[in-house]
Short mmCIF file of C-alpha atoms in Angstrom, two decimals:
data_model
loop_
_atom_site.label_atom_id
_atom_site.label_comp_id
_atom_site.label_asym_id
_atom_site.label_seq_id
_atom_site.Cartn_x
_atom_site.Cartn_y
_atom_site.Cartn_z
CA MET J 1 19.14 117.58 107.28
CA ASN J 2 15.75 116.27 106.23
CA ILE J 3 14.90 115.20 102.69
CA ASP J 4 11.17 114.72 102.28
CA GLY J 5 10.97 114.58 106.07
CA THR J 6 13.67 111.90 106.44
CA PRO J 7 16.90 112.71 108.36
CA THR J 8 19.70 112.20 105.85
CA ARG J 9 23.48 112.46 105.86
CA THR J 10 25.45 113.15 102.69
CA LEU J 11 27.46 109.98 103.22
CA ARG J 12 26.18 106.52 104.16
CA ALA J 13 28.69 103.95 105.37
CA HIS J 14 28.15 100.20 105.09
CA PRO J 15 31.00 98.62 107.12
CA GLY J 16 29.67 95.12 106.65
CA THR J 17 30.04 95.28 102.86
CA ARG J 18 33.00 97.72 102.91
CA VAL J 19 31.31 100.36 100.74
CA ILE J 20 29.85 103.82 101.13
CA ASP J 21 27.08 105.68 99.33
CA ILE J 22 27.49 109.34 98.42
CA ILE J 23 25.26 111.92 96.80
CA ASP J 24 26.57 112.71 93.32
CA GLN J 25 26.58 116.48 93.65
CA THR J 26 27.36 116.94 89.96
CA ARG J 27 23.75 115.84 89.33
CA LEU J 28 22.25 118.45 91.64
CA PRO J 29 20.06 120.48 91.71
CA HIS J 30 18.26 118.65 88.91
CA ALA J 31 18.40 115.13 90.36
CA LEU J 32 19.18 113.56 93.73
CA HIS J 33 21.32 110.58 92.78
CA TRP J 34 23.26 108.28 95.11
CA VAL J 35 26.50 106.64 93.96
CA ARG J 36 28.11 103.56 95.51
CA VAL J 37 31.85 103.79 96.21
CA GLY J 38 33.58 100.47 96.76
CA THR J 39 37.18 100.92 95.57
CA LEU J 40 40.06 103.28 96.21
CA ASP J 41 39.91 104.61 92.64
CA GLU J 42 36.19 105.31 92.97
CA ALA J 43 36.78 107.25 96.19
CA ALA J 44 39.57 109.28 94.59
CA HIS J 45 37.40 109.98 91.55
CA ALA J 46 34.48 111.12 93.75
CA ILE J 47 36.71 113.74 95.36
CA ARG J 48 38.59 114.81 92.23
CA ALA J 49 35.49 115.05 90.02
CA MET J 50 33.59 116.95 92.74
CA GLN J 51 30.91 114.35 93.23
CA VAL J 52 31.60 115.26 96.85
CA ARG J 53 32.45 118.88 97.63
CA GLY J 54 33.22 120.97 100.66
CA ALA J 55 36.27 120.64 102.87
CA PRO J 56 34.64 118.63 105.73
CA LEU J 57 32.92 116.16 103.39
CA ILE J 58 36.09 115.74 101.33
CA GLY J 59 37.94 114.84 104.52
CA ALA J 60 35.32 112.32 105.63
CA THR J 61 35.14 110.75 102.17
CA ALA J 62 38.93 110.41 102.07
CA ALA J 63 38.89 108.69 105.46
CA TYR J 64 36.36 106.16 104.24
CA GLY J 65 38.29 105.85 100.97
CA LEU J 66 41.33 104.78 102.96
CA ALA J 67 39.25 102.26 104.89
CA ILE J 68 37.89 100.85 101.63
CA ALA J 69 41.41 100.60 100.18
CA LEU J 70 42.70 98.59 103.12
CA GLY J 71 40.14 95.91 102.36
CA ALA J 72 42.20 95.11 99.28
CA ALA J 73 45.68 95.71 100.70
CA ALA J 74 46.20 96.39 104.40
CA ASP J 75 49.99 96.06 104.47
CA ASP J 76 52.33 99.06 104.71
CA ALA J 77 52.60 99.40 100.95
CA GLY J 78 48.81 99.39 100.55
CA LEU J 79 48.34 101.95 103.30
CA GLU J 80 50.97 104.26 101.83
CA HIS J 81 49.62 103.95 98.29
CA ALA J 82 46.06 104.80 99.36
CA PHE J 83 47.25 107.71 101.51
CA ASP J 84 49.29 109.22 98.67
CA LEU J 85 46.63 108.74 96.00
CA LEU J 86 43.87 110.34 98.05
CA LEU J 87 46.09 113.20 99.22
CA ARG J 88 46.73 114.25 95.61
CA THR J 89 43.06 114.58 94.68
CA ARG J 90 42.48 118.18 95.86
CA PRO J 91 45.31 120.46 97.05
CA THR J 92 43.61 123.38 98.82
CA ALA J 93 41.18 121.92 101.36
CA VAL J 94 43.25 121.13 104.45
CA ASN J 95 40.56 118.80 105.86
CA LEU J 96 41.69 116.21 103.32
CA GLN J 97 45.24 116.20 104.67
CA TRP J 98 43.98 116.37 108.25
CA ALA J 99 41.69 113.36 107.90
CA LEU J 100 44.25 111.23 106.09
CA THR J 101 46.98 112.10 108.60
CA ARG J 102 44.66 111.19 111.46
CA MET J 103 43.88 107.87 109.79
CA TRP J 104 47.58 107.20 109.19
CA GLN J 105 48.50 107.89 112.80
CA ARG J 106 45.78 105.56 114.00
CA LEU J 107 46.47 102.72 111.55
CA GLN J 108 50.18 102.65 110.82
CA PRO J 109 51.21 101.30 114.27
CA LEU J 110 48.70 98.42 114.02
CA PRO J 111 49.40 94.99 112.55
CA PRO J 112 47.89 94.71 109.03
CA GLY J 113 45.29 92.24 110.27
CA GLU J 114 43.80 94.83 112.62
CA ARG J 115 43.81 97.80 110.29
CA VAL J 116 40.60 97.31 108.34
CA GLU J 117 38.21 97.27 111.31
CA ALA J 118 40.12 100.11 112.98
CA ALA J 119 39.95 102.16 109.77
CA TRP J 120 36.17 101.88 109.52
CA ARG J 121 35.79 102.84 113.19
CA GLU J 122 38.09 105.85 112.81
CA ALA J 123 36.35 107.05 109.64
CA ALA J 124 33.00 106.80 111.43
CA ALA J 125 34.41 108.83 114.32
CA ILE J 126 35.57 111.55 111.90
CA ALA J 127 32.10 111.68 110.33
CA ASP J 128 30.31 111.84 113.69
CA GLU J 129 32.66 114.54 114.98
CA ASP J 130 31.97 116.63 111.88
CA VAL J 131 28.24 116.54 112.59
CA ALA J 132 28.75 117.54 116.24
CA GLN J 133 31.12 120.37 115.30
CA ASN J 134 28.67 121.76 112.78
CA LEU J 135 25.84 121.78 115.30
CA ALA J 136 28.08 123.73 117.68
CA ILE J 137 28.99 126.19 114.90
CA GLY J 138 25.28 126.71 114.38
CA ARG J 139 24.74 127.58 118.04
CA HIS J 140 27.65 130.03 118.22
CA GLY J 141 26.77 131.58 114.88
CA LEU J 142 23.15 132.08 115.91
CA ARG J 143 24.30 134.16 118.87
CA LEU J 144 26.20 136.46 116.51
CA LEU J 145 23.35 136.71 114.01
CA ARG J 146 20.95 137.79 116.73
CA GLN J 147 23.18 140.84 117.25
CA VAL J 148 23.37 141.91 113.58
CA PRO J 149 21.43 145.15 112.88
CA ARG J 150 18.78 144.78 110.20
CA ARG J 151 19.08 147.44 107.52
CA HIS J 152 16.05 146.70 105.37
CA GLY J 153 12.96 146.10 107.52
CA SER J 154 12.51 143.30 110.04
CA VAL J 155 14.07 140.52 107.97
CA LEU J 156 17.68 139.48 108.57
CA ASN J 157 19.21 139.47 105.08
CA LEU J 158 22.28 137.28 104.81
CA MET J 159 24.53 136.50 101.87
CA THR J 160 26.67 133.44 101.27
CA HIS J 161 29.01 132.20 98.54
CA CYS J 162 29.57 128.72 97.12
CA ASN J 163 28.08 125.88 99.15
CA ALA J 164 29.01 125.54 102.81
CA GLY J 165 25.87 123.83 103.95
CA TRP J 166 24.69 120.30 104.58
CA LEU J 167 26.00 119.16 101.18
CA ALA J 168 29.54 120.34 101.99
CA THR J 169 29.69 118.35 105.23
CA VAL J 170 28.48 115.04 106.61
CA ASP J 171 25.49 116.89 108.06
CA GLY J 172 24.54 120.34 109.33
CA GLY J 173 26.85 122.58 107.31
CA THR J 174 29.35 125.24 108.34
CA ALA J 175 28.30 128.63 106.98
CA LEU J 176 24.69 127.50 106.71
CA ALA J 177 24.58 125.95 110.18
CA PRO J 178 23.87 129.36 111.81
CA VAL J 179 21.36 130.12 109.05
CA TYR J 180 19.43 126.92 109.76
CA ALA J 181 19.68 127.60 113.50
CA ALA J 182 18.30 131.12 112.99
CA TYR J 183 15.43 129.88 110.84
CA ASP J 184 14.58 127.08 113.26
CA ALA J 185 14.64 129.59 116.15
CA GLY J 186 11.99 131.68 114.41
CA LEU J 187 14.16 134.56 113.22
CA PRO J 188 12.84 136.11 109.99
CA VAL J 189 15.76 135.32 107.71
CA HIS J 190 16.41 135.58 103.98
CA VAL J 191 19.55 134.45 102.14
CA TRP J 192 21.08 135.96 99.01
CA VAL J 193 22.75 133.02 97.24
CA SER J 194 25.44 133.83 94.68
CA GLU J 195 25.65 131.38 91.78
CA THR J 196 29.43 130.81 92.24
CA ARG J 197 30.71 130.34 88.70
CA PRO J 198 32.01 128.30 87.02
CA ARG J 199 30.80 125.19 88.92
CA ASN J 200 27.67 126.94 90.19
CA GLN J 201 27.79 125.54 93.71
CA GLY J 202 25.35 128.27 94.68
CA LEU J 203 22.68 126.20 92.99
CA LEU J 204 23.35 123.50 95.57
CA THR J 205 22.93 126.06 98.35
CA ALA J 206 19.60 127.17 96.89
CA TRP J 207 18.49 123.53 96.59
CA GLU J 208 19.20 122.65 100.20
CA LEU J 209 17.78 125.93 101.54
CA ALA J 210 14.57 125.10 99.66
CA GLN J 211 14.60 121.60 101.21
CA HIS J 212 14.70 123.22 104.67
CA GLY J 213 12.18 125.95 103.81
CA VAL J 214 14.56 128.90 104.24
CA PRO J 215 13.58 131.94 102.11
CA HIS J 216 16.31 132.73 99.60
CA THR J 217 17.05 134.39 96.28
CA LEU J 218 19.66 133.27 93.76
CA ILE J 219 21.80 136.04 92.25
CA ALA J 220 24.57 136.35 89.70
CA ASP J 221 27.96 136.67 91.37
CA ASN J 222 28.44 140.23 90.12
CA ALA J 223 25.17 141.41 91.71
CA ALA J 224 26.56 141.10 95.24
CA GLY J 225 28.11 144.57 95.37
CA ILE J 226 25.01 146.55 94.39
CA LEU J 227 22.88 144.68 96.92
CA MET J 228 25.34 145.59 99.66
CA ARG J 229 25.51 149.21 98.55
CA GLU J 230 21.70 149.46 98.55
CA GLY J 231 21.57 148.26 102.18
CA ARG J 232 19.91 144.98 101.31
CA VAL J 233 22.55 142.78 102.97
CA ASP J 234 23.01 142.70 106.76
CA ALA J 235 25.87 140.19 106.95
CA VAL J 236 27.86 137.80 104.79
CA ILE J 237 28.75 134.34 106.05
CA VAL J 238 30.95 131.88 104.17
CA GLY J 239 32.79 128.64 104.83
CA ALA J 240 36.47 127.92 104.29
CA ASP J 241 38.75 125.30 102.80
CA ARG J 242 41.81 126.35 104.79
CA ILE J 243 42.46 129.02 107.44
CA ALA J 244 46.07 129.96 108.12
CA ALA J 245 47.41 130.58 111.62
CA ASN J 246 47.14 134.36 111.14
CA GLY J 247 43.45 134.20 110.15
CA ASP J 248 43.80 134.43 106.36
CA VAL J 249 41.01 132.43 104.73
CA ALA J 250 41.07 130.34 101.56
CA ASN J 251 37.60 129.79 100.15
CA LYS J 252 35.88 129.44 96.80
CA VAL J 253 37.10 132.00 94.27
CA GLY J 254 35.00 135.17 94.52
CA THR J 255 34.99 135.22 98.32
CA TYR J 256 37.69 137.90 98.44
CA LEU J 257 35.57 140.24 96.32
CA LYS J 258 32.63 139.88 98.69
CA ALA J 259 34.87 140.60 101.67
CA LEU J 260 36.12 143.78 99.98
CA ALA J 261 32.55 144.90 99.29
CA CYS J 262 31.63 144.20 102.92
CA ALA J 263 34.53 146.34 104.13
CA ASP J 264 33.48 149.22 101.88
CA ASN J 265 29.88 149.09 103.11
CA GLY J 266 30.41 148.36 106.81
CA ILE J 267 28.88 144.88 106.63
CA PRO J 268 30.04 142.04 108.91
CA PHE J 269 31.93 139.29 107.10
CA TYR J 270 31.88 135.99 108.99
CA VAL J 271 33.74 132.76 108.25
CA ALA J 272 32.42 129.50 109.72
CA ALA J 273 34.72 126.48 109.92
CA PRO J 274 35.54 123.59 112.28
CA ARG J 275 38.95 122.87 113.80
CA PRO J 276 40.11 120.56 110.96
CA THR J 277 39.95 123.55 108.57
CA LEU J 278 42.44 125.53 110.67
CA ASP J 279 46.04 125.03 109.56
CA PHE J 280 48.24 126.14 112.46
CA ASP J 281 51.33 124.97 110.57
CA LEU J 282 50.78 127.61 107.87
CA THR J 283 51.81 131.06 109.04
CA ASP J 284 49.71 133.05 106.56
CA GLY J 285 47.63 132.78 103.44
CA ARG J 286 50.46 133.51 101.01
CA TYR J 287 51.53 129.89 101.33
CA ILE J 288 48.15 128.33 100.60
CA ARG J 289 48.29 126.37 97.36
CA ILE J 290 45.46 127.46 95.07
CA GLU J 291 43.99 124.69 92.94
CA GLU J 292 43.88 125.45 89.21
CA ARG J 293 41.13 123.36 87.66
CA GLU J 294 40.87 122.31 84.05
CA ALA J 295 39.70 124.82 81.44
CA GLY J 296 36.71 122.76 80.33
CA GLU J 297 34.83 123.76 83.47
CA PHE J 298 34.91 127.35 82.22
CA ARG J 299 34.37 126.63 78.53
CA HIS J 300 31.13 124.71 79.08
CA VAL J 301 27.86 125.48 80.84
CA HIS J 302 26.13 122.43 82.31
CA GLY J 303 22.40 121.96 82.85
CA ILE J 304 19.50 119.92 81.51
CA ASP J 305 18.01 120.07 78.04
CA ALA J 306 14.39 120.37 76.98
CA HIS J 307 13.94 116.64 77.58
CA GLY J 308 15.25 116.84 81.15
CA GLN J 309 18.56 115.17 80.29
CA PRO J 310 21.98 116.40 81.48
CA SER J 311 23.57 118.55 78.81
CA ALA J 312 26.60 120.77 78.24
CA LEU J 313 26.75 123.89 76.07
CA GLN J 314 30.12 125.14 74.90
CA GLN J 315 30.42 128.90 75.41
CA LEU J 316 34.04 129.45 74.29
CA PRO J 317 36.13 128.26 71.34
CA ASP J 318 38.58 125.50 72.17
CA GLY J 319 41.55 127.76 71.47
CA GLU J 320 40.51 130.53 73.87
CA ALA J 321 42.97 130.89 76.75
CA VAL J 322 41.31 130.22 80.10
CA ALA J 323 42.43 130.58 83.72
CA ASN J 324 40.35 128.67 86.25
CA PRO J 325 41.57 129.17 89.84
CA ALA J 326 39.18 127.39 92.19
CA PHE J 327 39.92 129.42 95.34
CA ASP J 328 41.14 132.79 96.54
CA VAL J 329 42.52 134.05 99.85
CA THR J 330 40.77 136.69 101.96
CA PRO J 331 43.19 138.50 104.29
CA ALA J 332 42.41 138.36 107.99
CA ARG J 333 41.93 142.14 108.18
CA LEU J 334 38.69 141.76 106.17
CA VAL J 335 37.21 139.03 108.40
CA THR J 336 34.91 140.22 111.20
CA ALA J 337 35.01 136.90 113.07
CA ILE J 338 35.77 133.23 112.61
CA ILE J 339 33.07 130.93 113.97
CA THR J 340 34.20 127.50 115.11
CA GLU J 341 32.78 124.70 117.26
CA ARG J 342 34.45 126.34 120.29
CA GLY J 343 32.99 129.79 119.70
CA ASP J 344 33.87 132.85 117.67
CA CYS J 345 37.00 134.95 117.68
CA PRO J 346 38.72 137.69 115.68
CA ALA J 347 40.78 136.53 112.73
CA SER J 348 44.15 136.98 114.41
CA PRO J 349 46.96 134.67 115.53
CA ALA J 350 46.46 135.56 119.20
CA ALA J 351 42.70 134.99 119.11
CA LEU J 352 42.99 131.64 117.32
CA GLN J 353 45.69 130.50 119.75
CA ALA J 354 43.47 131.52 122.67
CA LEU J 355 40.63 129.43 121.22
CA TYR J 356 42.95 126.47 120.61
CA PRO J 357 45.75 126.76 123.17
CA GLU J 358 46.82 123.15 122.60
CA GLU J 359 48.00 124.19 119.12
CA SER J 360 50.64 126.57 120.45
CA HIS J 361 53.99 125.96 118.78
CA GLY J 362 55.88 128.23 121.14
#
């Protein structure tokens, strides 16, 4: 993606100095601020505190976090400690487990003296593959979007939830990759962006769409249904944090409600995700662990004050009981198609196996 005309990835690696730079997404959309990560604890904090967000970017950050950790301790104990610490940071996004497992399989057989250089190479490969996969998702998704009937004039009105764009990946995005491809191809496109409470990741989507010039409108989460009912939404496209072998999709909480509204109004509901988000070891979505985040995220509203400084406003008393699930699961029957780097397919075990025959466990 371009920022002020400059091609930019969300993660910058500096192998020579054994550090990475990340965008602190907790500061967006009010400020674009880069943070240097040079220790294992800093990498774990970046993931846990949501300075980096989105399943693909979490995976890439964890891979680099492991590489950084080995600079301090590359023996078996150091490798195992870093692996375990990073794995515990976020439980739902399978890309985290996938990236760390891939790093482990590459590094564990090597002598400790060879692990550091190999770790940085493998982390770079994971990052580069993410970018290539997202570009392919964009191409396949564009083909589908060209076929979507337009209900409200000539403009293709899309809706998304949370942030599954450039900021959620190393570059390119998942759910937004087809949107950017459509816009760049000259399709008249407009995006309804839901705010995605309580962390308001929709604000990040609006920020990056504005950076790319894509027309969009930010809405409250609860406004999605009426827009669909009024015929002002042609398709919904979201990302995913984990997709089970049967096509059930875990994504940011609120996704399930949008899928239900799509089903009631005959609107296509697409899920865009690369291979690392598919969990062929999980038979269905009932077994996906849903992350419960701390209550303070719900009790406070974050923004900037009249002086442009970051500020938090408490909206609930401390004693008020709060539940804060970060994700929900949309059953496969509500998903029109899953868009991956290999193409699109129905959300069914047979279709996913046909797309990835090497994953057959039979």
